[in-house]
CSV table of N, CA and C (backbone and C1' of nucleotides) in Angstrom, one decimal:
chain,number,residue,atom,x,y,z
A,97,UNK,N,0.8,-1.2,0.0
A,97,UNK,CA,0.0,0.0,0.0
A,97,UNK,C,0.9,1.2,0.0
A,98,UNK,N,2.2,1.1,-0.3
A,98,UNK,CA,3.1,2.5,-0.4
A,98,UNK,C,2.6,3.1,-1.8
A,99,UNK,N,3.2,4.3,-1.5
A,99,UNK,CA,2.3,5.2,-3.0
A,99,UNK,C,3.1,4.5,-4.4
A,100,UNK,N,2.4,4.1,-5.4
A,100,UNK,CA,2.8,4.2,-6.3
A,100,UNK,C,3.1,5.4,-7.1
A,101,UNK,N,3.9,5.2,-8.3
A,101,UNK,CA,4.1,6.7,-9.0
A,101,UNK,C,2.2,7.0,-9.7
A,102,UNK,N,2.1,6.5,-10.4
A,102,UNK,CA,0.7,6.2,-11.2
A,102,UNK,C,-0.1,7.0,-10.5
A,103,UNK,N,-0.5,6.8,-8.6
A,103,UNK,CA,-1.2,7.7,-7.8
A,103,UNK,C,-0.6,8.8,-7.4
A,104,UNK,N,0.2,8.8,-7.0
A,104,UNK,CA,1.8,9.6,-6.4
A,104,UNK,C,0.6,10.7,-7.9
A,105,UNK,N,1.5,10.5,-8.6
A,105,UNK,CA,0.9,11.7,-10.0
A,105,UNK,C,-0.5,12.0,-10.2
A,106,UNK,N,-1.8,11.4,-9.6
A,106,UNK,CA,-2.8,11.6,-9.5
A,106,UNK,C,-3.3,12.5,-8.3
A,107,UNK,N,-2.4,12.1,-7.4
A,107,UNK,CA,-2.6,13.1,-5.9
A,107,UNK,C,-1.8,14.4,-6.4
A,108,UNK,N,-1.0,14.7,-7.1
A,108,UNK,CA,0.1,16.1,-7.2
A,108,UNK,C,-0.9,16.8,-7.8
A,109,UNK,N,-2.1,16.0,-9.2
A,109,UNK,CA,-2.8,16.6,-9.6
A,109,UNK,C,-3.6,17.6,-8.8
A,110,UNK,N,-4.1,16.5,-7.8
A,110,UNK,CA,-5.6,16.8,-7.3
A,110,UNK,C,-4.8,17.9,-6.1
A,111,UNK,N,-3.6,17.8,-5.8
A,111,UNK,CA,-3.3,18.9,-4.7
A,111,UNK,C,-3.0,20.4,-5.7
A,112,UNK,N,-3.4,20.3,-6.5
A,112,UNK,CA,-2.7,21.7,-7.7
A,112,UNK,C,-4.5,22.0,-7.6
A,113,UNK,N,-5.2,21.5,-7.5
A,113,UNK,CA,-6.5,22.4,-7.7
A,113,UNK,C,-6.7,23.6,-6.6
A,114,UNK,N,-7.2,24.6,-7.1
A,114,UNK,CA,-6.9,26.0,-5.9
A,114,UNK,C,-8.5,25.6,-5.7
A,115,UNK,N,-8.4,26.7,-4.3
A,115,UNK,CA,-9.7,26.8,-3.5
A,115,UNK,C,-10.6,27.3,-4.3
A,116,UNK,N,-12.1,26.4,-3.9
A,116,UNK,CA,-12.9,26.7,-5.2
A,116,UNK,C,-13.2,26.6,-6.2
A,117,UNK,N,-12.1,25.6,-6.9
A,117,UNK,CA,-12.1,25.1,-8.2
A,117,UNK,C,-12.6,23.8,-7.8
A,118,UNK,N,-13.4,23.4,-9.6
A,118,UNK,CA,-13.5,21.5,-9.4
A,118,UNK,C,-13.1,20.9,-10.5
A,119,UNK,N,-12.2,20.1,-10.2
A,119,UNK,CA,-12.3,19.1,-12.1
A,119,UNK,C,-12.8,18.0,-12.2
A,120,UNK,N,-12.7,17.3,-13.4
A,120,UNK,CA,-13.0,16.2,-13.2
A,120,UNK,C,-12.3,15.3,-13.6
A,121,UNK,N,-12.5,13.5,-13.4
A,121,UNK,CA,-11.3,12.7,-13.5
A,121,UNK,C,-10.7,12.6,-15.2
A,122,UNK,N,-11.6,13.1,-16.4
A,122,UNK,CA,-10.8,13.2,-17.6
A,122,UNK,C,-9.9,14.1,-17.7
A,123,UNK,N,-10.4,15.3,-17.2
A,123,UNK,CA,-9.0,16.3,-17.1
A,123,UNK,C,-8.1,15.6,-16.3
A,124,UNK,N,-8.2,15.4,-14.9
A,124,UNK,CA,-6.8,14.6,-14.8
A,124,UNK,C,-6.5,13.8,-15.3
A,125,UNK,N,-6.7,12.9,-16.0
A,125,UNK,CA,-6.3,11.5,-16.8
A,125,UNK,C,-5.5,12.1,-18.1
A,126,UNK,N,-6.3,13.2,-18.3
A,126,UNK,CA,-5.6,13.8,-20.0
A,126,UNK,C,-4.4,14.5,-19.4
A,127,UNK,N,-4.2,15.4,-18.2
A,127,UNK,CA,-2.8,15.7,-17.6
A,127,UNK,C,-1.9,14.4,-17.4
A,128,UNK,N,-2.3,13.4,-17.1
A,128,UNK,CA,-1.6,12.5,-16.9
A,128,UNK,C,-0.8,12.1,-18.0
A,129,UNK,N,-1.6,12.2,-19.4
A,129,UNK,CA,-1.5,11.6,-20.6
A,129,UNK,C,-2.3,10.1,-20.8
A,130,UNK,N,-3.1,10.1,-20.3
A,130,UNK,CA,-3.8,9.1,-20.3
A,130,UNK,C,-5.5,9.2,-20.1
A,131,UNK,N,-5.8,9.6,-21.2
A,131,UNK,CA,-7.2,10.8,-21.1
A,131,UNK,C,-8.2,9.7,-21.2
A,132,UNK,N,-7.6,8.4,-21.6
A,132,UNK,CA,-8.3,7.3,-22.2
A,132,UNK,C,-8.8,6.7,-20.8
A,133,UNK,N,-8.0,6.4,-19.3
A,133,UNK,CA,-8.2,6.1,-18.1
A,133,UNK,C,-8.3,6.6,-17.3
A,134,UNK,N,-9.7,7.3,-17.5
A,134,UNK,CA,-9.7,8.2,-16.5
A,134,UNK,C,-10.3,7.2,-15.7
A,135,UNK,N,-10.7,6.2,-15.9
A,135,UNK,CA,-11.4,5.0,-14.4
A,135,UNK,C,-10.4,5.0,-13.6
A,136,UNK,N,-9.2,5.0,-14.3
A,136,UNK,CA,-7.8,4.8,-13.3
A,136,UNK,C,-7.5,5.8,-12.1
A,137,UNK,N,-8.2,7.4,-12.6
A,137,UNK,CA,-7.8,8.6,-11.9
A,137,UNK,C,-8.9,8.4,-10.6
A,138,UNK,N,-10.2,7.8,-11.4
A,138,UNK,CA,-11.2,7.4,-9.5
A,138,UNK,C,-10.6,6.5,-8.7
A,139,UNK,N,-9.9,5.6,-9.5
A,139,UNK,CA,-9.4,4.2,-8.4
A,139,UNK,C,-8.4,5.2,-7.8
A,140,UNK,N,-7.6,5.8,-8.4
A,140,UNK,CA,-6.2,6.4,-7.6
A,140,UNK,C,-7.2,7.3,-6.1
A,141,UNK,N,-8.0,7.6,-7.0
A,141,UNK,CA,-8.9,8.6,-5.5
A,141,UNK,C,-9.3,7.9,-4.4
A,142,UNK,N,-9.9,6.9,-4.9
A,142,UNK,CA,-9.9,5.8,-4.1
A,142,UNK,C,-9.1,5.3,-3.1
A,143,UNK,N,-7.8,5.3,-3.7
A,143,UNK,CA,-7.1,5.1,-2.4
A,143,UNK,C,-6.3,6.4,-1.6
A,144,UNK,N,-7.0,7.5,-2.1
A,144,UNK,CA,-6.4,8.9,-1.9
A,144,UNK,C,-7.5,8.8,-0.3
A,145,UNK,N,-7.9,7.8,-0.2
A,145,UNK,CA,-8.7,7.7,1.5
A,145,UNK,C,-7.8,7.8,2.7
A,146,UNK,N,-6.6,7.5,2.3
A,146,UNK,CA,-5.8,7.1,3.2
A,146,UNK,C,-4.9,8.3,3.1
A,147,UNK,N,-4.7,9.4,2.8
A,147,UNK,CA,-4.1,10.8,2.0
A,147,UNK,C,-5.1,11.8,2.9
A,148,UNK,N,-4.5,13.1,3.3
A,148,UNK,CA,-5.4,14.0,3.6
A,148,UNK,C,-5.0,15.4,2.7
A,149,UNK,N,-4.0,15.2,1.9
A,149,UNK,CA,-3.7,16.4,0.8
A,149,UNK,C,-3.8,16.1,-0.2
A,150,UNK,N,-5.2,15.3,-0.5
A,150,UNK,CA,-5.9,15.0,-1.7
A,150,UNK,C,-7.3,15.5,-1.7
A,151,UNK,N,-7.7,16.8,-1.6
A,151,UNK,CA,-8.9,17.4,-1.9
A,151,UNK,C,-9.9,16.6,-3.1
A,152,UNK,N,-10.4,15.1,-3.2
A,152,UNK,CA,-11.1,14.4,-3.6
A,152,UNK,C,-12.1,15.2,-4.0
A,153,UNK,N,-12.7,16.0,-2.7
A,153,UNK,CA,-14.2,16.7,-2.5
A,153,UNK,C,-14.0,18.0,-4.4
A,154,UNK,N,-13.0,17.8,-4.7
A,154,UNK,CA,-13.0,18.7,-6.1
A,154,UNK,C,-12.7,18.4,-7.0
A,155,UNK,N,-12.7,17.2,-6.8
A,155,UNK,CA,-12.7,16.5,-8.1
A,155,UNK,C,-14.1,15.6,-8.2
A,156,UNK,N,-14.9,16.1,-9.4
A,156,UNK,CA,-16.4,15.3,-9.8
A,156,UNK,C,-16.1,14.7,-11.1
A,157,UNK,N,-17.0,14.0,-12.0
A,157,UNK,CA,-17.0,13.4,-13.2
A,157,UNK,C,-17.8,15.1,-14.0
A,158,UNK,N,-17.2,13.9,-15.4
A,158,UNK,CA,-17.6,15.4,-16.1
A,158,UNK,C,-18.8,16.1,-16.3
A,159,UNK,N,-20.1,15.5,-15.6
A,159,UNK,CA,-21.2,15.8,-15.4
A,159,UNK,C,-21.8,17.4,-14.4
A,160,UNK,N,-20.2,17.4,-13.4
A,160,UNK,CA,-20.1,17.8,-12.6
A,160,UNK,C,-20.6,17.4,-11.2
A,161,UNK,N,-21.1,16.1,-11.3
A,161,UNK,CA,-21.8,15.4,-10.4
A,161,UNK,C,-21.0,15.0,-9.5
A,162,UNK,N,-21.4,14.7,-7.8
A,162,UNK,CA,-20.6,14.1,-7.0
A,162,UNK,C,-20.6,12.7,-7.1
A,163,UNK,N,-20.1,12.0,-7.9
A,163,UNK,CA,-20.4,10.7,-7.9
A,163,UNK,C,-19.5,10.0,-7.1
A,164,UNK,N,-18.6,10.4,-6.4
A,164,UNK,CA,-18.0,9.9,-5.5
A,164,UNK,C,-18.3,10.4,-4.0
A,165,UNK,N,-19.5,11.2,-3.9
A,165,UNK,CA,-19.5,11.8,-2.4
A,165,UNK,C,-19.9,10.3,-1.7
A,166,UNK,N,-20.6,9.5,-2.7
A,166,UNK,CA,-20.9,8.3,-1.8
A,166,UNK,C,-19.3,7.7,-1.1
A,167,UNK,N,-18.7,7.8,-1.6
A,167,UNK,CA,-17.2,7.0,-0.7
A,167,UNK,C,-16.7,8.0,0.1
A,168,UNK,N,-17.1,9.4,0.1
A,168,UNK,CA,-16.5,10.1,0.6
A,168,UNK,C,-16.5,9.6,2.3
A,169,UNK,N,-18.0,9.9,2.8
A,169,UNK,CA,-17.7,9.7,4.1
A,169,UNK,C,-19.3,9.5,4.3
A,170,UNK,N,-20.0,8.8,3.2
A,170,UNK,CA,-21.3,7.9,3.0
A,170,UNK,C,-22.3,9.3,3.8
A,171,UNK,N,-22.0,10.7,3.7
A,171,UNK,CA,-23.4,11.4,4.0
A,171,UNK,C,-22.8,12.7,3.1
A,172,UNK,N,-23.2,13.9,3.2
A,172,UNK,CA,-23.3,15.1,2.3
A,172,UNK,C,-22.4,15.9,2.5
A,173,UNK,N,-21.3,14.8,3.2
A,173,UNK,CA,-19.3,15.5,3.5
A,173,UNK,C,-18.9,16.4,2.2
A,174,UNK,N,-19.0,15.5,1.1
A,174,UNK,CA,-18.6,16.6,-0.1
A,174,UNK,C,-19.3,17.6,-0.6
A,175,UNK,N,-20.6,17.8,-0.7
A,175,UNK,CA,-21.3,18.6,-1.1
A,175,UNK,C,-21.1,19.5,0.4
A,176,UNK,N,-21.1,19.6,1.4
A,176,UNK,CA,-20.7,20.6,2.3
A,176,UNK,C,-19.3,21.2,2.2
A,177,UNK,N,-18.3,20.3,2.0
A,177,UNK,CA,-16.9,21.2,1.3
A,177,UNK,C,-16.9,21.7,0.3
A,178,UNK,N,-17.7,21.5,-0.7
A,178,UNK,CA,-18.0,22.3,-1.6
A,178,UNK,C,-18.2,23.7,-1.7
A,179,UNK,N,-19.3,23.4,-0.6
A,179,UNK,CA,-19.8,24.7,-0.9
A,179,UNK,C,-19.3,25.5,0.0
A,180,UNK,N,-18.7,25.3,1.0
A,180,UNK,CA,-18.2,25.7,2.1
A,180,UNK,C,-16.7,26.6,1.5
A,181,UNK,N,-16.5,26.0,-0.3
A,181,UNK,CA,-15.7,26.7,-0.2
A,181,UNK,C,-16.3,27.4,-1.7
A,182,UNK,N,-17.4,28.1,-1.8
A,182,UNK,CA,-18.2,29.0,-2.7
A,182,UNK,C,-18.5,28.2,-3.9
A,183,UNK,N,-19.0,26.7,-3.6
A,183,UNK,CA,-19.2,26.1,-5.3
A,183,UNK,C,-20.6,25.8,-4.6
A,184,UNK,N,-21.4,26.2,-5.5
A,184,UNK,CA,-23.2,26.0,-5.5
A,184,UNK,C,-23.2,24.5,-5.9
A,185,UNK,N,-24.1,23.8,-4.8
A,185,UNK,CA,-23.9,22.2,-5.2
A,185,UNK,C,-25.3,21.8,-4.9
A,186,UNK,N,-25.8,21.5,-5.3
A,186,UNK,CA,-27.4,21.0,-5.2
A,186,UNK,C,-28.2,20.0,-5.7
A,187,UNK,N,-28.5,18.9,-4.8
A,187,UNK,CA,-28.5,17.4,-5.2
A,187,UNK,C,-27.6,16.5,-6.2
A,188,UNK,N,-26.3,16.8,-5.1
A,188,UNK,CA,-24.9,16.0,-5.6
A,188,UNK,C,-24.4,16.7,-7.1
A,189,UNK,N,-25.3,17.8,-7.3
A,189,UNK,CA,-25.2,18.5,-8.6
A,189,UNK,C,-24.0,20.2,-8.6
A,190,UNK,N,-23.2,19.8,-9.3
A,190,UNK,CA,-22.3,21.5,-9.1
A,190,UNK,C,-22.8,22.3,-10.4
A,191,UNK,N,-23.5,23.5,-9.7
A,191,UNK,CA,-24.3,24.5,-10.5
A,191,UNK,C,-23.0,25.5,-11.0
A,192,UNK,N,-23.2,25.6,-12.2
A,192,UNK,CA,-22.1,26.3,-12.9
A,192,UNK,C,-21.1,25.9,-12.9
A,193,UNK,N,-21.2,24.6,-13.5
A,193,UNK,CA,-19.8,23.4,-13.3
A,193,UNK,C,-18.5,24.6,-14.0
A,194,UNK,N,-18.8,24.6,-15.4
A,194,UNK,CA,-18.1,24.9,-16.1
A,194,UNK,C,-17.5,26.6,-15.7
A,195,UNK,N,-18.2,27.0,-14.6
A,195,UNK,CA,-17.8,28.0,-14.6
A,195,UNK,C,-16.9,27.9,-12.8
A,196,UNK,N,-17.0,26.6,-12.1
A,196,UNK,CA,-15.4,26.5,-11.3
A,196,UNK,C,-15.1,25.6,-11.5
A,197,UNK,N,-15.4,25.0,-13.0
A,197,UNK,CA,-13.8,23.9,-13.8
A,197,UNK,C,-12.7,24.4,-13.6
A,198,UNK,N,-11.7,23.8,-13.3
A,198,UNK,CA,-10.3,23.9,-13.6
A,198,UNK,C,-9.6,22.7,-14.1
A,199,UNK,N,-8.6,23.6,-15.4
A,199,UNK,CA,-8.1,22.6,-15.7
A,199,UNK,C,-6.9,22.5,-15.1
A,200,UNK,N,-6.3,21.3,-14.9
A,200,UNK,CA,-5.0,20.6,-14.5
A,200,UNK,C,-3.7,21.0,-15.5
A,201,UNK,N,-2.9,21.1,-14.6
A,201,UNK,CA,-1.4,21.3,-15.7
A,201,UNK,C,-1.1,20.4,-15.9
A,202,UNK,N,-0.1,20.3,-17.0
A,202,UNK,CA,0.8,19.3,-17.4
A,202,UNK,C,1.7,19.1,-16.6
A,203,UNK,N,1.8,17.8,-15.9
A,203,UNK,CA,2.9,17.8,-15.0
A,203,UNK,C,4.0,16.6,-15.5
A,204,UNK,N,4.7,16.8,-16.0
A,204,UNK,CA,5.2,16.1,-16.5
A,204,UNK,C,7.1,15.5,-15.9
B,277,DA,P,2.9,-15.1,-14.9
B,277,DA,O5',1.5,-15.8,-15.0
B,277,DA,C5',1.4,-17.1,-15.6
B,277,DA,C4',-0.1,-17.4,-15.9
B,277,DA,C3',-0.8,-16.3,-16.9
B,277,DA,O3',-1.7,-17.0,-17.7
B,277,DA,C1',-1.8,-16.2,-14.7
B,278,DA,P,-2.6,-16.1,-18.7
B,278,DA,O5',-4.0,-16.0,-17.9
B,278,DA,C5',-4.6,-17.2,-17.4
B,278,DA,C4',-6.0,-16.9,-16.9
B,278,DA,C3',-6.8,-15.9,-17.8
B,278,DA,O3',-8.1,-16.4,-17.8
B,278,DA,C1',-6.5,-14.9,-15.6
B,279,DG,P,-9.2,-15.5,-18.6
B,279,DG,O5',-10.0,-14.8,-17.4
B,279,DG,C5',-10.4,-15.7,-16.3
B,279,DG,C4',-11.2,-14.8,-15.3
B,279,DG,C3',-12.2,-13.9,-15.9
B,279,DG,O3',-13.4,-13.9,-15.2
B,279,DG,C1',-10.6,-12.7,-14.6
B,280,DG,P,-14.6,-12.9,-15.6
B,280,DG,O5',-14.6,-11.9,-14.4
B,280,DG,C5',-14.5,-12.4,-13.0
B,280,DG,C4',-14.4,-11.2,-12.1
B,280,DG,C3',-15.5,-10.1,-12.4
B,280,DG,O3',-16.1,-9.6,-11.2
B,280,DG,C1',-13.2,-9.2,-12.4
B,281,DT,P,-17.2,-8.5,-11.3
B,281,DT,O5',-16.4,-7.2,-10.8
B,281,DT,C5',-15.7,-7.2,-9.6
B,281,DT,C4',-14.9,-5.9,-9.4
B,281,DT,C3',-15.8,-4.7,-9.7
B,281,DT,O3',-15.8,-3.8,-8.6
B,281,DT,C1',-13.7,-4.5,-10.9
B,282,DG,P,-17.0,-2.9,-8.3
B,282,DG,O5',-16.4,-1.5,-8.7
B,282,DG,C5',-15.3,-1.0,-8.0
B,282,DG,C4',-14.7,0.2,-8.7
B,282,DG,C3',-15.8,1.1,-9.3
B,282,DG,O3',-15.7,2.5,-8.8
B,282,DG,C1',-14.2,0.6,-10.9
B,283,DA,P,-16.8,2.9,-7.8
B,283,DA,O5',-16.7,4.5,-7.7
B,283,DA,C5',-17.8,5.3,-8.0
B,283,DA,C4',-17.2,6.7,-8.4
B,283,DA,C3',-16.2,6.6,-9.4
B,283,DA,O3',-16.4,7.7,-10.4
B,283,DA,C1',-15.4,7.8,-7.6
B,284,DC,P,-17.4,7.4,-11.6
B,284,DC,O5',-16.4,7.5,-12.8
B,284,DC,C5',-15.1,8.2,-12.7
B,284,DC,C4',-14.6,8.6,-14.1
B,284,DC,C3',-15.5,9.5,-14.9
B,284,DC,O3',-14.7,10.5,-15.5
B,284,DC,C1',-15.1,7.5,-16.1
B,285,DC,P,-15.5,11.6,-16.4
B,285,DC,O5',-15.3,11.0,-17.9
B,285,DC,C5',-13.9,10.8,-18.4
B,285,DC,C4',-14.0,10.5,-19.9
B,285,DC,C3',-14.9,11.5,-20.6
B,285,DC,O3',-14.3,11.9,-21.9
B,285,DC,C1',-15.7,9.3,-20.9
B,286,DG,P,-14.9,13.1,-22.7
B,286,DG,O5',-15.3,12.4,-24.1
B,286,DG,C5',-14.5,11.4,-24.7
B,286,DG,C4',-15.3,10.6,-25.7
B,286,DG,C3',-16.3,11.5,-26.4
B,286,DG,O3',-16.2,11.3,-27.8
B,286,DG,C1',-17.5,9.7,-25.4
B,287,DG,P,-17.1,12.2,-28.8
B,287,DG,O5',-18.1,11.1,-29.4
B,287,DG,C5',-17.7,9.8,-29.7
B,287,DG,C4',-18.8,8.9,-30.0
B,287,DG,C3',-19.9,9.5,-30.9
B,287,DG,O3',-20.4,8.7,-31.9
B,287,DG,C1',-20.8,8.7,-28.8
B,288,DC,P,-21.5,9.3,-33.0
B,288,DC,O5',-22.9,8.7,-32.5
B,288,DC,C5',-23.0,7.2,-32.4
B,288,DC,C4',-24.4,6.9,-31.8
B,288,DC,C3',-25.5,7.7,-32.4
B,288,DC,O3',-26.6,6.8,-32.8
B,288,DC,C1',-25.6,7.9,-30.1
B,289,DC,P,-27.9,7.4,-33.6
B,289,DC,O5',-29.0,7.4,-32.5
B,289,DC,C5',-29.4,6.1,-32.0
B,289,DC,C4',-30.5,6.3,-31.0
B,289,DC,C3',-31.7,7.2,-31.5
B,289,DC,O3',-32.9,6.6,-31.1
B,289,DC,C1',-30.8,8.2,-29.6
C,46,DT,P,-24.5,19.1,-18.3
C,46,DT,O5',-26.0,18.5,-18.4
C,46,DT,C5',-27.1,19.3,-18.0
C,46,DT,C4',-28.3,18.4,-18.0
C,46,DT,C3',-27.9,17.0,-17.4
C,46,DT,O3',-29.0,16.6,-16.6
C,46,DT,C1',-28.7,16.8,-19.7
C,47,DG,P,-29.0,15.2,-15.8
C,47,DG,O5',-29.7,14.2,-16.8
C,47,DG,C5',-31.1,14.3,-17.1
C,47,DG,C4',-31.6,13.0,-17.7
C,47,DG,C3',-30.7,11.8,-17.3
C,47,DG,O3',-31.6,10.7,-16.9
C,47,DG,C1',-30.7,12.0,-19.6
C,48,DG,P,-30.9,9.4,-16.2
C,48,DG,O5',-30.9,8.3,-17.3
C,48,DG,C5',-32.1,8.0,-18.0
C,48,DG,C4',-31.9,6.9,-19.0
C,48,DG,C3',-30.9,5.8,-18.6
C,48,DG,O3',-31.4,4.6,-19.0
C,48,DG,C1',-30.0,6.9,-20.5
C,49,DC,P,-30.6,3.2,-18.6
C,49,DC,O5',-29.8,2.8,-20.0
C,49,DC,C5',-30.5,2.7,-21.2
C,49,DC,C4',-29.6,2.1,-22.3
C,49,DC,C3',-28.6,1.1,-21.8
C,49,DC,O3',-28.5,0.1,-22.8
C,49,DC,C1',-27.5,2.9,-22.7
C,50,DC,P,-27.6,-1.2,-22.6
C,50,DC,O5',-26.3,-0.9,-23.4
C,50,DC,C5',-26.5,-0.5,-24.8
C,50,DC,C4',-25.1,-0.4,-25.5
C,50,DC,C3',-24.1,-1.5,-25.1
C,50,DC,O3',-23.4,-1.9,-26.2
C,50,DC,C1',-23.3,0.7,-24.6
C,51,DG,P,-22.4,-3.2,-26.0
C,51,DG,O5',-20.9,-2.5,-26.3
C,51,DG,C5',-20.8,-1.8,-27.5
C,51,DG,C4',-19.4,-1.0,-27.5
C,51,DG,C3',-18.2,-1.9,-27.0
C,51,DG,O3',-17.1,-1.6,-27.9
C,51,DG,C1',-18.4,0.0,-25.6
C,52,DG,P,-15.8,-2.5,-27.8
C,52,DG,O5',-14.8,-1.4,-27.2
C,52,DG,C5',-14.7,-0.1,-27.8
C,52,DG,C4',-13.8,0.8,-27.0
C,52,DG,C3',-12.5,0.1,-26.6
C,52,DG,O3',-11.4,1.0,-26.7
C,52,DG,C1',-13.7,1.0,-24.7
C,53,DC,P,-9.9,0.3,-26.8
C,53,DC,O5',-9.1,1.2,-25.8
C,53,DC,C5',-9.7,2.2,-25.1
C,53,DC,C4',-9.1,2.5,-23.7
C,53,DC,C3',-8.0,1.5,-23.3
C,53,DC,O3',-6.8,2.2,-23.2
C,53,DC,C1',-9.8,1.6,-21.6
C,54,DC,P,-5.4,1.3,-23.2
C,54,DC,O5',-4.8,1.7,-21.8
C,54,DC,C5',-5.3,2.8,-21.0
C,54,DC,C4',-5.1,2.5,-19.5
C,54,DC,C3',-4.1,1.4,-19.1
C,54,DC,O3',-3.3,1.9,-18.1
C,54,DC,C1',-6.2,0.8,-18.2
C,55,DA,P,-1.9,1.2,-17.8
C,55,DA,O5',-2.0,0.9,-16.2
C,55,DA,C5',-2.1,2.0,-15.3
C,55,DA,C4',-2.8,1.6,-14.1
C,55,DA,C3',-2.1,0.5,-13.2
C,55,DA,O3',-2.1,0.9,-11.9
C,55,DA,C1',-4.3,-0.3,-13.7
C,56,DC,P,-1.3,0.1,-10.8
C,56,DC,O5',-2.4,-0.5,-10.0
C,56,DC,C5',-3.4,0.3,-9.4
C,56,DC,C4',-4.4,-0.6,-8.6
C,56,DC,C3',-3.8,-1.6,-7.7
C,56,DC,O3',-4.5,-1.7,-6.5
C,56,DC,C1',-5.3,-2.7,-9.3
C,57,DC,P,-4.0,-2.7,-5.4
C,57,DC,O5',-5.1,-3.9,-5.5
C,57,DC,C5',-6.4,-3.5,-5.4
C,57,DC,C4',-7.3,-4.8,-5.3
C,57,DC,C3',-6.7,-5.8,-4.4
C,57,DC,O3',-7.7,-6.5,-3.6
C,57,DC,C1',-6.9,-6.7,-6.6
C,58,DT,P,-7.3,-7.6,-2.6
C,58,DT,O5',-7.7,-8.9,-3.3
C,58,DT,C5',-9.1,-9.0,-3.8
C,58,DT,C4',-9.4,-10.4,-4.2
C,58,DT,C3',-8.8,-11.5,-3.3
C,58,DT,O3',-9.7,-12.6,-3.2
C,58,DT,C1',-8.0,-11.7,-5.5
DNA sequence: AAGGTGACCGGCC
DNA sequence: TGGCCGGCCACCT
């Protein structure tokens, strides 16, 4: 369970998102270079449970949907960090996704 | 070693 | 955006 590089580079992602931003796991997968697995960027989140400098709660699918608040902490943990940090989120829904997208840099 | 899984994405209706 | 299907890649048993 030590970090691999694969997540290691998925958490650097998810810690580069600023306050109030949200992306989703194809933008990280396409920073990654791997825009094709972005399944890969939820599993890495996945184990980003064990991580507390992995702001998960800002990263949604590209729907802008919390589809992961359920693993978060199984009640309305992410949609309260959300909004707690000025993103309108309303039935697991982020309202004006596109407008606190961020994209991810190339980190290469 | 092989199969199953998954916090997804893109295309189509 | 909504629902369904196929593809994709790494991790787990």
């Amino acid at each position: 369970m030590e970090n691999d590089n694969f997540f290691e580079r998925v958490y650097t992602i998810a810690r580069q998102i600023p306050f109030g931003r949200v992306t989703s796991y194809g933008a990280i997968a396409k920073a990654l270079g791997t825009a094709r697995s972005a399944r890969m960027v939820g599993w890495a989140m996945n184990a980003s449970h064990s991580l507390e400098d992995v702001p998960a709660h800002r990263v949604v699918n590209r729907k802008g949907l919390l589809t992961g608040k359920l693993h978060f902490d199984g009640t309305n943990l992410m949609q309260q960090l959300l909004e707690s940090e000025g993103v309108e989120v309303v039935d697991n829904q982020i309202l004006n996704f596109e407008k606190h997208f961020w994209e991810p840099e190339i980190t290469q």
